[in-house]
Every structure is written in structure tokens, then in C-alpha cells.
Amino acid sequence: MSKLGQVVESVENYNKFVLDQVKRARTDQKFGRDLLGRWNDTKAKIPVTRTPTGLPLPRLALPEIDEPGEIARFIFGEGLPGQFPYLNAAYPEMYLEPIREIESFDKNGSRSRSALDTGKKLTQPEEPTRLFSGLMLAEDTNERFHYLTRHQRTHRLSTAFDGPTLYGLDSDADGVFGKIGEGGVAIDTVEDMVRLYDGFDLGSANFSASMTISGPAPMIMAMYIAAAKRRFGPKVVSRLRGTVQADIFKEVQAQNETIFPIEPSLRFLADMVEFTTREMPRWYPISISGYHIGEAGSTPVQQAAYTLSNGFAYAEMFAARGIPVDQFGPRLSFFLDCGLDAEYIALSRVSRRIWAIGMRDVFGAGARAQLFKLHTQTSGRSLIAAEFKNNLTRTATELILSYMNATNSCHSNSADEPFTTPSEEWIRLAAHGQAILLEESGIFKHTMNMLSGSPGMKAVERAVEAAILNEFREIERLGGVLAAVEERYQRSQIQNAAHRYEQQIYDGTRPIIGLNKYRDNDEDAPEVKLVRTPRAKQQLQVDRVQKFKKKNAEKAKRALDQLATVAERGDNVFPALLEAAEVCSLGQITGRLQEVVGRFRPMV
Amino acid sequence: MSSPIRILTAVPICDGHDSAINTINLEFIRHGIEVIYLGYHRSVSDIVRAGIQEDVRAIGISSYNGGHIEFFAAVVDLLRKKGADDIKVFGGGGGTITRDDATKMRRKGVDEIFFAGTSLDDMVKFVHQRYGKPRSRRPRPQSFDQELAHKLTQIEEVYGSGNRKRPTPRFSRAKRALNCGGLTPLSPRTSKVIGFTGPGGAGKTTLIDELVLRFLHRNSKGRIAILSHDPSVVGEGALLGDRATMINSQHDRVFMRSMATRGQAGGLSPATHDCLALLAQSNFDYVIIETVGTGQEAMPFQKNGIVDSTVLVMNPDYGSRLQLQKIVMLDLADIVVVNKSDLQRARTAHTEIEQRLDQNRRHQQLVDTVAKRHRDSGADRLFELISDRQ
Ligand code: B12
């Protein structure tokens, strides 16, 4: 049985374990009494907060149960926020506003009030808002980054790259003119990387950079490190915080930006992970992503099942490399899509639970390595061109669902999503949408578990978990994730689901307001401001990369030879990539590595 | 009944948004259209070359990552430059292609742009109406490939879609088709013809593409032709997707043509024989023909036919030894390849097949390959074997 098969078993066993505990709590009196005691203790310790209207609310809401069996079902089956199996949340407090004034119950049940401005410092959490952006050239994106973070305490940047960069090509490559700086930022060299994050303190604890790129991830990562070293010296490396997506499986399954054959792609990924887990303890070297699977048209269950199974496959691979699970486990993070289908009421909750159980019981992971740390993005595909201002409502609804699932960070799409890289007008509304939900509204800031645990949510949880396990069984039957990928299993499932989705739109099964329902008039083309990269800018980037290559021609040759030798030998390429990133362009590195390991052969 | 409409679809370079085109492909083939799918991240020259060689009625492009005005125009211009402007261009890109863009694009020669929110039915209808009528006069071919492509179309159209009977005499039929364009006489037969067959999923396509890569390296001038097949039912469409995976074969020295079987059993199309005959006489160093992944009860290539050598590509997971007994092809193929020889069962497979070949006493060769691996030594060996065979 492969690891995935074992994961299925571990979840089934865990569910049995929960039932056993329920039974035991009802039959074994001492056990039952102990549980009840603990439960009452926990409840007593929950601080009470006051809303602006003066309503007292507990900082954590728990089900109103006092029967030991039900308590066992909750404690073991769901867990308190921040406790195994983490159904409710990965951390105890998430987006709660810092406590200004709390009331708490002391042992004998009387209330006491205390102001918290004495002694302990208020530590404000990082804002969960993280907006994905990238446009034109490095300096343009840099400007956008400064615009987006101007009101934020913490600077969490999320970088979108343009097509040529995503495919590991230089801006002067054949046939790519026209695509430079479109849909993301054009990055060819370390010099661009320096410009991209100019003005941000890369080594600061309040800064983190996320880079959404997978095929060329090891090269881009090397360029990021090189840029940081140029600006802050070599010591900065161990302090760098951020994420690089680097998810090869989902590229092959859904996003289509793989540049080397699967096996060497995975090998270079593991090389990078080996390096960062050792040298960069605050870096997340992979973001295991279902977003692109969902956006390519999969069902929510497929999205979660493929993402989790990909995650377990990576865990297996890193473990086989000899990296201890408690070293790489805490450095894994996840990225899911949130759309409007009913599954999204609990999709991430269930995913968090399955991940924790599998990591603990199959991989022997400790607590920190069990956490499914999640970034969510609202669905881009649910946003449509017809009457596009409705997209604001769609995104708002998805935001509520995302935060109901206790996501750790979130991107909200702009309403102009169907047309263009968002312009400032719409991106501002998208950011404000999150602020309104988290800061203005009282839904998420006073109480953890505010919306968890409704009967409907539980029904969705059960149905979704069962369906995910079924998907795991199918993948296991095909010989595991890699074998299934090579057979195009996930791809064909996603494509069929996507086809059905589109058919349902046009046969009316899926109401899309303003498109197939309540459509009043065939509106003229909406007025949206397009963000496009002028030709002159594109040419500037071409000139830059050519100048760089000319300037470094000699050194580049040596670095590339060295890289090829290491790759040929099968050693860890990352140190050689770090050298190469100083003097070579992205395209030069891609080209040279492709000579050694070949090019990716796309799947239909 | 006339032949199905043939359309090429693709996604531009540096763009991997293939969800829309995958859905549209599926919808087209359900409505009787044959779709040659070139895949995503494809350059203008790859698209135009494929369009000309496949001699499609039109090229559908799905573009999302920007630069569409330039890209579509470049495709139209290159088609025009190659004298192939009877191949039309249409496409879409959701909301990224605005109405203003579309107007500009139409002015530059694009037939139609489909906006976000267009129903799948409307697109199918458009293709049937716009590209469904027989082509009137073809322009004079301006290149060897174009001429060849036109001739192949004529042959396929002579057979139509429902014609399952073998027309007699076979050659005269093809010749008639060939002569109706007033074309240059055929050159004497020069090519080596190699037939590839084997079950679906054995990796034939990948293996052929690896051989093509080796050929292009070895030989700086020579040319190769590939005739590849995908299954289809009479009167229905087909997805012809080999080009998308055959990255090395998208090359000016490779002439590739994808055919649907149009209801014929056995892994080839009713028109295959004549098309192959034509290719074999067209001065290629090699002509490679690949059957659909079929059962292996019978040999798809005739004995003493046009095919010089036959290669059977097997998957080590064929099941038990008993299953092996049923594979008649094992007695007839000149070369047997066990691909995916990195799989656990490959050694057993090798031994079992070797025993069977020994019994045959026909000097058949057995090669183990891992086609997906770059510079695989097994594929090198297969290439040498094929090059050495007379
Ligand atoms: C799905 C999606 C993805 C998925 C793609 C999955 C896949 N395998 O296809 C994922 C998440 C992977 C993705 C990634 C990226 N995406 Co994207 N994506 C989208 C999204 C949300 C929907 C596109 C879609 O498939 N719609 C479904 C189809 C069926 O409907 P439709 O688009 O309305 O098309 C209709 C017609 O136009 C017509 N049609 C379309 N093509 C064709 C072709 C022919 C021949 C015909 C007849 C008709 C036709 O058919 C449809 C039905 O009516 C759009 C935004 C949006 N809401 O439209 C962004 C969008 C296209 N993406 C964008 C970007 C920038 C990217 C990235 C570059 C982001 C990055 N920097 O990393 C990457 C690059 C991916 C890559 N490999 O190239 C931008 C493009 C911006 C621009 N051009 O200015 C958009 C507009 C979002 C945005 N506003 O930023 N994306």
C-alpha cells in the first residue's frame, strides 16, 4: 500500500477512534467525569470581550453540551481551534482583534475585569490580506506593492509573474514580444529582482514575499536570494521570510507551466527544499496549491483531494530524501480556491483535518508539522464579464466562506478580473472588501468559531470527507499520485468537470446572475480601464536583458558549465543555481538545464 | 456524406490557459468536427506549420495572457505569406479580448472573436456554417508541404466519412485525386516506411517523437513524415492530439499529418493506405505511421505492403503470460519494444516476450526503452536498429 492508501486508513481509524471515545465517555464513568471537568475548565478560562454596542461575547464559542459523549465527539472529532485535528482552525485566535479589555470567569464563577495595558505588550497579528499582483516591469510592480501596503503594519507581498517568466524564458526569446509584462511582472535577471522589491526590508520580521511561480521556481528563488544578498549582505539569507509556489504536480495537472520533465522537475524542487529547510528556517519553499486545479474547472472535492494527495506525495518524497518530517513539515503551506458551491462551506476545514491526521499517523509528524497552513483566493472563474459589478457580491460571499474556514491569509479578486490585470480602482475595493469583513463587521473579530458547527456545515463536512477519501482510493488504485499523473488521471477528471460546468451554465442548471438569469439587456462592452504593457516598456525590458547578458557573457558561461556538470552528476543543483543567478538570465539557466534533462512533454 | 470539418486549435506562446479550449474541443468533437489540438504555449510558426500540414479549414486560438492583437495578426500574416490564407483564423479569450480589440483583430483578417458568455452552441454553429461548405478553388500551393497537404486532403475527401468499402482499384483512386489539381508528377519512391503499433498508453507517440529528435540531430538536411491516427466513429468528430505531446516533431523538417479512423476498425483510416502511398513517394527519408492504440489481435499493416518495418510497442503491464499468447502482433512485428522498462514488471515482461520471440525464430529484435527519459539509451538503440534496417 502506498502512503496515500495508509492515509485513507489513518482517517478511517481516526474516525473509529472518535466513536470509541464517545462510547467510552458514556460507559467509563471516570473517563466521562474527567472529560466533563476539562470541558468546564476550558469554558471557564475563555475570556469575554465586549462589542462596540456593549454586548459581552466569549472569545471562543463552544457548543452547548454537557454530556460526556458529545464532549468527546467535539474534542476528539473537531478539536478546539489550534488543537488536533484542527477542524476549526490551525491557531487559537486567528483574526480576533487584540484584547483591549477582557472579562474572565475565575474559578468560583464570579467575573473579574482587567485592563490589559499593564505589563504585557499588545502584539498585533499579521494582517491576513495578501493581494496577488504583478504588472509590466519590476519598477511598476514595485510601485503597486508600495501602494498596496501603504496602510499595513506588516508587508506581505504576493508576486505575479508574466508569461515568459512563468515559462522560464527571457524577454528577448523568440516570439514572446507582446507578452512581456502582461498578467504579471517580467523578471529576467537578478537586477530585475532588486528593482522588484526595492524599498522593502527583506530581512525584517514584518516583511514576507510570496512568489507565484512553479516550473522555474528554483531559479527564481536563487535570484531572490541573490538580490537580497546584493542589498543586505550574505547574512540576510537566514532571515528571509516568504513563499515560493514550486508546486510541480499541480502544474502538470492544471496550470501547465512545467518546463522540465516531471522527474527532474521534482528533483530540482527537492534540491531547493533541502537547501531552504536547512539555511532559511523562515521560508516556505512550496505552496501546495489547489487553486489552479479549481480554476481549471475541477469540482471542489477534486480540488481538495488532488491538493492533499499531492501534498502527501511531496511529504513522501522529502522524507525519502532524508529530510526529517519535523523539519520540512512546518515549512509546507497550502493554497486553495474558494468559490460559491456548497462544498466551500467546509472544504478547507475538512482538508485541515485530513492533513493533520495523515501527517501525524502516517508520517509521524509532530504538532508543528501537522498544521495545514492555508492561503485562500476567492474564485476568479466565478467572476464573469456580463454585468461585471456583480462580481463584488460574488467575491464578498466567497470571502465570508473563506474566513468561515479559518484561512490564514486570503486574496480577494477584483471585480474587473475577467478583463485585465486589476486597475487600482478595483483592487482597492477588493482590499477594502476584506477590511470591511474583518474589521468593520463583527463576524470574525470578536469570537472564534462564530459560524462553525452548524448542522448544515457538519453535513457538508461528512459528505466532503467521504468524497475526498474516495478520490484517494482511486488514485491509490492507479498506483499513487505520480502514476496517476502520468496516466493523465487528474487532468482528464478536471477537464470533464470543466466541460460539465460550462454546459451547466448554458443549459441553465447553474444560474449565473446577469448571464443566464435576470439578464435585462445586452449591455454594451463595460468600461474598464485596461492595464497593458506599452511596447516601449516591453522593448526596454528586452534591452535590459540583452545588456545584462552581454555584460556577463564570460562569467555566465562558466557558471552555466558548472551548473550543467552538477546537474549531469545528479548532485543538488541549488548551490550552483545560486552562483548562476548572479550572472545568468532566467532563460540562459532554463536552456542549459533543458539540455541536460530535457524539456517537458505537455499532456493534452 | 462529406468529410468532417477539420479544425486546428491552440493556445499562444507563454500561455497555459487551456481550460476554455479543452471544453471547446470536447464540444466540437461531439458535434462532428475533427479537432487537431496543438496544445498550449505554442508559437506562431508552430501553429502555422501545423495548420498548413494538416490542411485544416480554420485555426481556433484561445488566448488569455495578453498580446492577442499582435499574436492573432502574426498568425494571419504568416498564413498569408505562405500562401495559405484559405485557412481562416478565429478564437476567443474570455473578457481579456475586448470589443475594441476584436474590431482591430477583424480588421487584420481574423474571422471571428467569441466573447465571454458566448454559448458553446453558438460556437459550434459558427464553425458548421462558416467552415462547413466544401472549399471552392484552392490557391496554388506555394510549397512542397502545402502541395502534399492539399493532396492528402483530396484523398481523405474522396473517401468521405461514411465510406467503409475499400475502393478498387485503390491506387487509381488515389491517383485520380492526385491528378485533379494538375500537380507535378510523383517522384520515385524513396522513403523507408516504418509502422508503429501497440496498445493505447504504451508510449508510441513519445517514442516516435524521441526517434524524430535523434533523426534531426543525426541528419542535418533529411526530412521525416509522420502519419498519426486517432479513433473516431462514422459521422462523429475526433480529437487528434498527438501534436501536443510531440514537441520535437513540430519542426520544419518534419511533415506531420493526423488522421481520424472514421469508423474503420484496426487502427487506421479508410484513406490511410493511399495517403501512405503518397507520402512514401514524396522524398522523405522516413515515413512513420502510427496506428491508434488497439488490441493486438491482428496486424494493421499488410504483409508485403508499403510498410518496410513494423515496430510493436508494448507496455510491461500487459497482464499474464496467457494474455501474451493472444498478441498475434508479436509474431509479425520486426522489432518489439518494451517501453516503460523502468516499471517493476518490465524484467518479467522482457523475459516472457523474449521466449516467445525465440520460438518464432524470425530474428525479431527486442528493445527495452524508457521513452519519457531524456537521452534514453534504449531509445538510442532503437534508433540505431531502425537506421540499420534495410
Ligand atoms: C481559469 C483561469 C486561470 C487558471 C487556468 C487553468 C487552465 N488550465 O486553463 C489558472 C488559475 C491556472 C490561471 C493562471 C494564470 N492566469 Co488566469 N485566469 C483564469 C480565469 C479566472 C478564467 C479563464 C477561463 O478559463 N474561463 C472559462 C472559459 C470557458 O470562459 P471565457 O474565458 O469566458 O471564454 C469564453 C469565450 O471567450 C470563448 N472562448 C475562449 N477561447 C476560445 C477559443 C476559441 C477557438 C473559441 C471558438 C472560443 C473561445 O469560450 C468561452 C465560453 O463562452 C481568468 C479571469 C476570468 N474570470 O475570465 C483569469 C485570467 C485570464 N488569468 C490571468 C492571468 C494573468 C494568469 C496568470 C498569468 C497569473 C500569474 N501571473 O501567475 C497565470 C498564468 C497561467 C498560465 N499557465 O498561463 C489574467 C489575464 C490578464 C490579462 N490578459 O491582462 C486573467 C484575465 C485574470 C486577471 N484579471 O488577472 N488562470
PDB file of N, CA and C in Angstrom, chain B residues 156-217:
ATOM      1  N   GLU B 156      -8.383  12.094 -48.575  1.00  0.00           N
ATOM      2  CA  GLU B 156      -9.321  11.900 -47.456  1.00  0.00           C
ATOM      3  C   GLU B 156     -10.742  12.241 -47.876  1.00  0.00           C
ATOM      4  N   GLU B 157     -10.880  13.273 -48.684  1.00  0.00           N
ATOM      5  CA  GLU B 157     -12.235  13.674 -49.062  1.00  0.00           C
ATOM      6  C   GLU B 157     -12.865  12.692 -50.041  1.00  0.00           C
ATOM      7  N   VAL B 158     -12.051  12.089 -50.880  1.00  0.00           N
ATOM      8  CA  VAL B 158     -12.576  11.083 -51.793  1.00  0.00           C
ATOM      9  C   VAL B 158     -13.210   9.950 -50.998  1.00  0.00           C
ATOM     10  N   TYR B 159     -12.566   9.599 -49.916  1.00  0.00           N
ATOM     11  CA  TYR B 159     -13.110   8.505 -49.114  1.00  0.00           C
ATOM     12  C   TYR B 159     -14.309   8.948 -48.291  1.00  0.00           C
ATOM     13  N   GLY B 160     -14.443  10.246 -48.113  1.00  0.00           N
ATOM     14  CA  GLY B 160     -15.580  10.755 -47.364  1.00  0.00           C
ATOM     15  C   GLY B 160     -15.577  10.249 -45.941  1.00  0.00           C
ATOM     16  N   SER B 161     -16.682  10.412 -45.283  1.00  0.00           N
ATOM     17  CA  SER B 161     -16.688   9.988 -43.886  1.00  0.00           C
ATOM     18  C   SER B 161     -17.324   8.621 -43.720  1.00  0.00           C
ATOM     19  N   GLY B 162     -18.305   8.289 -44.560  1.00  0.00           N
ATOM     20  CA  GLY B 162     -19.025   7.051 -44.315  1.00  0.00           C
ATOM     21  C   GLY B 162     -18.537   5.891 -45.159  1.00  0.00           C
ATOM     22  N   ASN B 163     -17.584   6.149 -46.035  1.00  0.00           N
ATOM     23  CA  ASN B 163     -17.194   5.128 -46.980  1.00  0.00           C
ATOM     24  C   ASN B 163     -16.302   4.078 -46.361  1.00  0.00           C
ATOM     25  N   ARG B 164     -16.893   2.966 -46.015  1.00  0.00           N
ATOM     26  CA  ARG B 164     -16.101   1.949 -45.348  1.00  0.00           C
ATOM     27  C   ARG B 164     -15.615   0.906 -46.347  1.00  0.00           C
ATOM     28  N   LYS B 165     -16.185   0.961 -47.539  1.00  0.00           N
ATOM     29  CA  LYS B 165     -15.737  -0.028 -48.534  1.00  0.00           C
ATOM     30  C   LYS B 165     -14.411   0.402 -49.101  1.00  0.00           C
ATOM     31  N   ARG B 166     -13.611  -0.576 -49.391  1.00  0.00           N
ATOM     32  CA  ARG B 166     -12.328  -0.237 -49.967  1.00  0.00           C
ATOM     33  C   ARG B 166     -12.510   0.023 -51.453  1.00  0.00           C
ATOM     34  N   PRO B 167     -12.261   1.181 -51.900  1.00  0.00           N
ATOM     35  CA  PRO B 167     -12.473   1.454 -53.311  1.00  0.00           C
ATOM     36  C   PRO B 167     -11.467   0.670 -54.150  1.00  0.00           C
ATOM     37  N   THR B 168     -11.883   0.211 -55.314  1.00  0.00           N
ATOM     38  CA  THR B 168     -10.948  -0.523 -56.169  1.00  0.00           C
ATOM     39  C   THR B 168     -10.889   0.156 -57.528  1.00  0.00           C
ATOM     40  N   PRO B 169      -9.851   0.124 -58.243  1.00  0.00           N
ATOM     41  CA  PRO B 169      -8.539  -0.259 -57.726  1.00  0.00           C
ATOM     42  C   PRO B 169      -7.995   0.870 -56.869  1.00  0.00           C
ATOM     43  N   ARG B 170      -7.295   0.529 -55.837  1.00  0.00           N
ATOM     44  CA  ARG B 170      -7.006   1.517 -54.811  1.00  0.00           C
ATOM     45  C   ARG B 170      -6.096   2.631 -55.298  1.00  0.00           C
ATOM     46  N   PHE B 171      -5.115   2.230 -56.042  1.00  0.00           N
ATOM     47  CA  PHE B 171      -4.173   3.280 -56.436  1.00  0.00           C
ATOM     48  C   PHE B 171      -4.766   4.268 -57.415  1.00  0.00           C
ATOM     49  N   SER B 172      -5.568   3.715 -58.323  1.00  0.00           N
ATOM     50  CA  SER B 172      -6.096   4.635 -59.320  1.00  0.00           C
ATOM     51  C   SER B 172      -6.949   5.699 -58.645  1.00  0.00           C
ATOM     52  N   ARG B 173      -7.637   5.285 -57.604  1.00  0.00           N
ATOM     53  CA  ARG B 173      -8.433   6.255 -56.870  1.00  0.00           C
ATOM     54  C   ARG B 173      -7.573   7.393 -56.356  1.00  0.00           C
ATOM     55  N   ALA B 174      -6.538   6.971 -55.688  1.00  0.00           N
ATOM     56  CA  ALA B 174      -5.661   7.983 -55.124  1.00  0.00           C
ATOM     57  C   ALA B 174      -5.078   8.826 -56.235  1.00  0.00           C
ATOM     58  N   LYS B 175      -4.681   8.175 -57.298  1.00  0.00           N
ATOM     59  CA  LYS B 175      -4.043   8.910 -58.386  1.00  0.00           C
ATOM     60  C   LYS B 175      -5.003   9.923 -58.979  1.00  0.00           C
ATOM     61  N   ARG B 176      -6.247   9.483 -59.126  1.00  0.00           N
ATOM     62  CA  ARG B 176      -7.210  10.400 -59.672  1.00  0.00           C
ATOM     63  C   ARG B 176      -7.272  11.651 -58.797  1.00  0.00           C
ATOM     64  N   ALA B 177      -7.310  11.388 -57.514  1.00  0.00           N
ATOM     65  CA  ALA B 177      -7.355  12.518 -56.590  1.00  0.00           C
ATOM     66  C   ALA B 177      -6.125  13.392 -56.780  1.00  0.00           C
ATOM     67  N   LEU B 178      -5.013  12.724 -56.962  1.00  0.00           N
ATOM     68  CA  LEU B 178      -3.762  13.464 -57.041  1.00  0.00           C
ATOM     69  C   LEU B 178      -3.704  14.295 -58.314  1.00  0.00           C
ATOM     70  N   ASN B 179      -4.278  13.746 -59.364  1.00  0.00           N
ATOM     71  CA  ASN B 179      -4.118  14.440 -60.629  1.00  0.00           C
ATOM     72  C   ASN B 179      -5.061  15.613 -60.805  1.00  0.00           C
ATOM     73  N   CYS B 180      -6.109  15.612 -60.026  1.00  0.00           N
ATOM     74  CA  CYS B 180      -7.089  16.646 -60.322  1.00  0.00           C
ATOM     75  C   CYS B 180      -6.584  18.052 -60.031  1.00  0.00           C
ATOM     76  N   GLY B 181      -5.522  18.191 -59.328  1.00  0.00           N
ATOM     77  CA  GLY B 181      -5.016  19.538 -59.116  1.00  0.00           C
ATOM     78  C   GLY B 181      -3.965  19.948 -60.129  1.00  0.00           C
ATOM     79  N   GLY B 182      -3.731  19.129 -61.130  1.00  0.00           N
ATOM     80  CA  GLY B 182      -2.692  19.453 -62.099  1.00  0.00           C
ATOM     81  C   GLY B 182      -1.336  19.550 -61.438  1.00  0.00           C
ATOM     82  N   LEU B 183      -1.029  18.586 -60.619  1.00  0.00           N
ATOM     83  CA  LEU B 183       0.197  18.677 -59.827  1.00  0.00           C
ATOM     84  C   LEU B 183       1.373  18.028 -60.542  1.00  0.00           C
ATOM     85  N   THR B 184       2.509  18.318 -60.032  1.00  0.00           N
ATOM     86  CA  THR B 184       3.714  17.726 -60.599  1.00  0.00           C
ATOM     87  C   THR B 184       3.684  16.211 -60.418  1.00  0.00           C
ATOM     88  N   PRO B 185       4.269  15.480 -61.374  1.00  0.00           N
ATOM     89  CA  PRO B 185       4.253  14.023 -61.262  1.00  0.00           C
ATOM     90  C   PRO B 185       4.985  13.562 -59.999  1.00  0.00           C
ATOM     91  N   LEU B 186       4.592  12.396 -59.565  1.00  0.00           N
ATOM     92  CA  LEU B 186       5.199  11.888 -58.345  1.00  0.00           C
ATOM     93  C   LEU B 186       6.646  11.489 -58.576  1.00  0.00           C
ATOM     94  N   SER B 187       7.445  11.750 -57.599  1.00  0.00           N
ATOM     95  CA  SER B 187       8.831  11.285 -57.711  1.00  0.00           C
ATOM     96  C   SER B 187       8.875   9.810 -57.348  1.00  0.00           C
ATOM     97  N   PRO B 188       9.917   9.156 -57.748  1.00  0.00           N
ATOM     98  CA  PRO B 188      10.009   7.735 -57.434  1.00  0.00           C
ATOM     99  C   PRO B 188      10.077   7.532 -55.922  1.00  0.00           C
ATOM    100  N   ARG B 189       9.675   6.384 -55.516  1.00  0.00           N
ATOM    101  CA  ARG B 189       9.599   6.096 -54.099  1.00  0.00           C
ATOM    102  C   ARG B 189      10.970   6.063 -53.465  1.00  0.00           C
ATOM    103  N   THR B 190      11.136   6.772 -52.389  1.00  0.00           N
ATOM    104  CA  THR B 190      12.450   6.859 -51.794  1.00  0.00           C
ATOM    105  C   THR B 190      12.471   6.564 -50.311  1.00  0.00           C
ATOM    106  N   SER B 191      11.317   6.722 -49.664  1.00  0.00           N
ATOM    107  CA  SER B 191      11.322   6.704 -48.203  1.00  0.00           C
ATOM    108  C   SER B 191      11.330   5.300 -47.631  1.00  0.00           C
ATOM    109  N   LYS B 192      11.882   5.206 -46.449  1.00  0.00           N
ATOM    110  CA  LYS B 192      11.704   3.989 -45.659  1.00  0.00           C
ATOM    111  C   LYS B 192      10.446   4.165 -44.847  1.00  0.00           C
ATOM    112  N   VAL B 193       9.573   3.191 -44.903  1.00  0.00           N
ATOM    113  CA  VAL B 193       8.312   3.329 -44.182  1.00  0.00           C
ATOM    114  C   VAL B 193       8.305   2.405 -42.964  1.00  0.00           C
ATOM    115  N   ILE B 194       8.066   3.001 -41.831  1.00  0.00           N
ATOM    116  CA  ILE B 194       8.078   2.232 -40.599  1.00  0.00           C
ATOM    117  C   ILE B 194       6.738   2.341 -39.909  1.00  0.00           C
ATOM    118  N   GLY B 195       6.177   1.210 -39.580  1.00  0.00           N
ATOM    119  CA  GLY B 195       4.875   1.213 -38.928  1.00  0.00           C
ATOM    120  C   GLY B 195       5.012   0.971 -37.436  1.00  0.00           C
ATOM    121  N   PHE B 196       4.371   1.800 -36.676  1.00  0.00           N
ATOM    122  CA  PHE B 196       4.351   1.636 -35.215  1.00  0.00           C
ATOM    123  C   PHE B 196       2.954   1.268 -34.773  1.00  0.00           C
ATOM    124  N   THR B 197       2.866   0.234 -33.975  1.00  0.00           N
ATOM    125  CA  THR B 197       1.570  -0.105 -33.422  1.00  0.00           C
ATOM    126  C   THR B 197       1.757  -0.590 -32.000  1.00  0.00           C
ATOM    127  N   GLY B 198       0.646  -0.846 -31.334  1.00  0.00           N
ATOM    128  CA  GLY B 198       0.717  -1.296 -29.949  1.00  0.00           C
ATOM    129  C   GLY B 198      -0.464  -0.764 -29.180  1.00  0.00           C
ATOM    130  N   PRO B 199      -0.630  -1.271 -27.969  1.00  0.00           N
ATOM    131  CA  PRO B 199      -1.802  -0.884 -27.194  1.00  0.00           C
ATOM    132  C   PRO B 199      -1.765   0.582 -26.791  1.00  0.00           C
ATOM    133  N   GLY B 200      -2.937   1.129 -26.478  1.00  0.00           N
ATOM    134  CA  GLY B 200      -3.017   2.515 -26.002  1.00  0.00           C
ATOM    135  C   GLY B 200      -2.232   2.645 -24.700  1.00  0.00           C
ATOM    136  N   GLY B 201      -1.571   3.766 -24.547  1.00  0.00           N
ATOM    137  CA  GLY B 201      -0.858   4.013 -23.302  1.00  0.00           C
ATOM    138  C   GLY B 201       0.519   3.383 -23.227  1.00  0.00           C
ATOM    139  N   ALA B 202       0.955   2.726 -24.318  1.00  0.00           N
ATOM    140  CA  ALA B 202       2.274   2.090 -24.275  1.00  0.00           C
ATOM    141  C   ALA B 202       3.378   3.108 -24.508  1.00  0.00           C
ATOM    142  N   GLY B 203       3.023   4.263 -25.043  1.00  0.00           N
ATOM    143  CA  GLY B 203       4.026   5.308 -25.241  1.00  0.00           C
ATOM    144  C   GLY B 203       4.550   5.404 -26.664  1.00  0.00           C
ATOM    145  N   LYS B 204       3.754   4.978 -27.638  1.00  0.00           N
ATOM    146  CA  LYS B 204       4.188   5.041 -29.040  1.00  0.00           C
ATOM    147  C   LYS B 204       4.529   6.458 -29.457  1.00  0.00           C
ATOM    148  N   THR B 205       3.626   7.365 -29.119  1.00  0.00           N
ATOM    149  CA  THR B 205       3.789   8.745 -29.579  1.00  0.00           C
ATOM    150  C   THR B 205       5.080   9.355 -29.041  1.00  0.00           C
ATOM    151  N   THR B 206       5.302   9.168 -27.760  1.00  0.00           N
ATOM    152  CA  THR B 206       6.505   9.699 -27.134  1.00  0.00           C
ATOM    153  C   THR B 206       7.746   9.080 -27.766  1.00  0.00           C
ATOM    154  N   LEU B 207       7.687   7.790 -27.979  1.00  0.00           N
ATOM    155  CA  LEU B 207       8.835   7.093 -28.536  1.00  0.00           C
ATOM    156  C   LEU B 207       9.152   7.605 -29.942  1.00  0.00           C
ATOM    157  N   ILE B 208       8.123   7.761 -30.755  1.00  0.00           N
ATOM    158  CA  ILE B 208       8.342   8.259 -32.113  1.00  0.00           C
ATOM    159  C   ILE B 208       8.968   9.651 -32.052  1.00  0.00           C
ATOM    160  N   ASP B 209       8.455  10.470 -31.156  1.00  0.00           N
ATOM    161  CA  ASP B 209       8.975  11.825 -31.056  1.00  0.00           C
ATOM    162  C   ASP B 209      10.444  11.816 -30.624  1.00  0.00           C
ATOM    163  N   GLU B 210      10.799  10.876 -29.788  1.00  0.00           N
ATOM    164  CA  GLU B 210      12.207  10.749 -29.386  1.00  0.00           C
ATOM    165  C   GLU B 210      13.066  10.313 -30.574  1.00  0.00           C
ATOM    166  N   LEU B 211      12.528   9.434 -31.399  1.00  0.00           N
ATOM    167  CA  LEU B 211      13.280   8.998 -32.580  1.00  0.00           C
ATOM    168  C   LEU B 211      13.449  10.172 -33.552  1.00  0.00           C
ATOM    169  N   VAL B 212      12.406  10.972 -33.658  1.00  0.00           N
ATOM    170  CA  VAL B 212      12.482  12.145 -34.538  1.00  0.00           C
ATOM    171  C   VAL B 212      13.605  13.066 -34.068  1.00  0.00           C
ATOM    172  N   LEU B 213      13.679  13.266 -32.760  1.00  0.00           N
ATOM    173  CA  LEU B 213      14.722  14.129 -32.199  1.00  0.00           C
ATOM    174  C   LEU B 213      16.110  13.605 -32.593  1.00  0.00           C
ATOM    175  N   ARG B 214      16.264  12.307 -32.491  1.00  0.00           N
ATOM    176  CA  ARG B 214      17.563  11.715 -32.835  1.00  0.00           C
ATOM    177  C   ARG B 214      17.855  11.870 -34.319  1.00  0.00           C
ATOM    178  N   PHE B 215      16.817  11.687 -35.112  1.00  0.00           N
ATOM    179  CA  PHE B 215      16.998  11.844 -36.558  1.00  0.00           C
ATOM    180  C   PHE B 215      17.426  13.275 -36.897  1.00  0.00           C
ATOM    181  N   LEU B 216      16.750  14.234 -36.305  1.00  0.00           N
ATOM    182  CA  LEU B 216      17.052  15.632 -36.625  1.00  0.00           C
ATOM    183  C   LEU B 216      18.474  15.998 -36.209  1.00  0.00           C
ATOM    184  N   HIS B 217      18.933  15.383 -35.147  1.00  0.00           N
ATOM    185  CA  HIS B 217      20.308  15.621 -34.700  1.00  0.00           C
ATOM    186  C   HIS B 217      21.327  14.991 -35.632  1.00  0.00           C
TER     187      HIS B 217
END
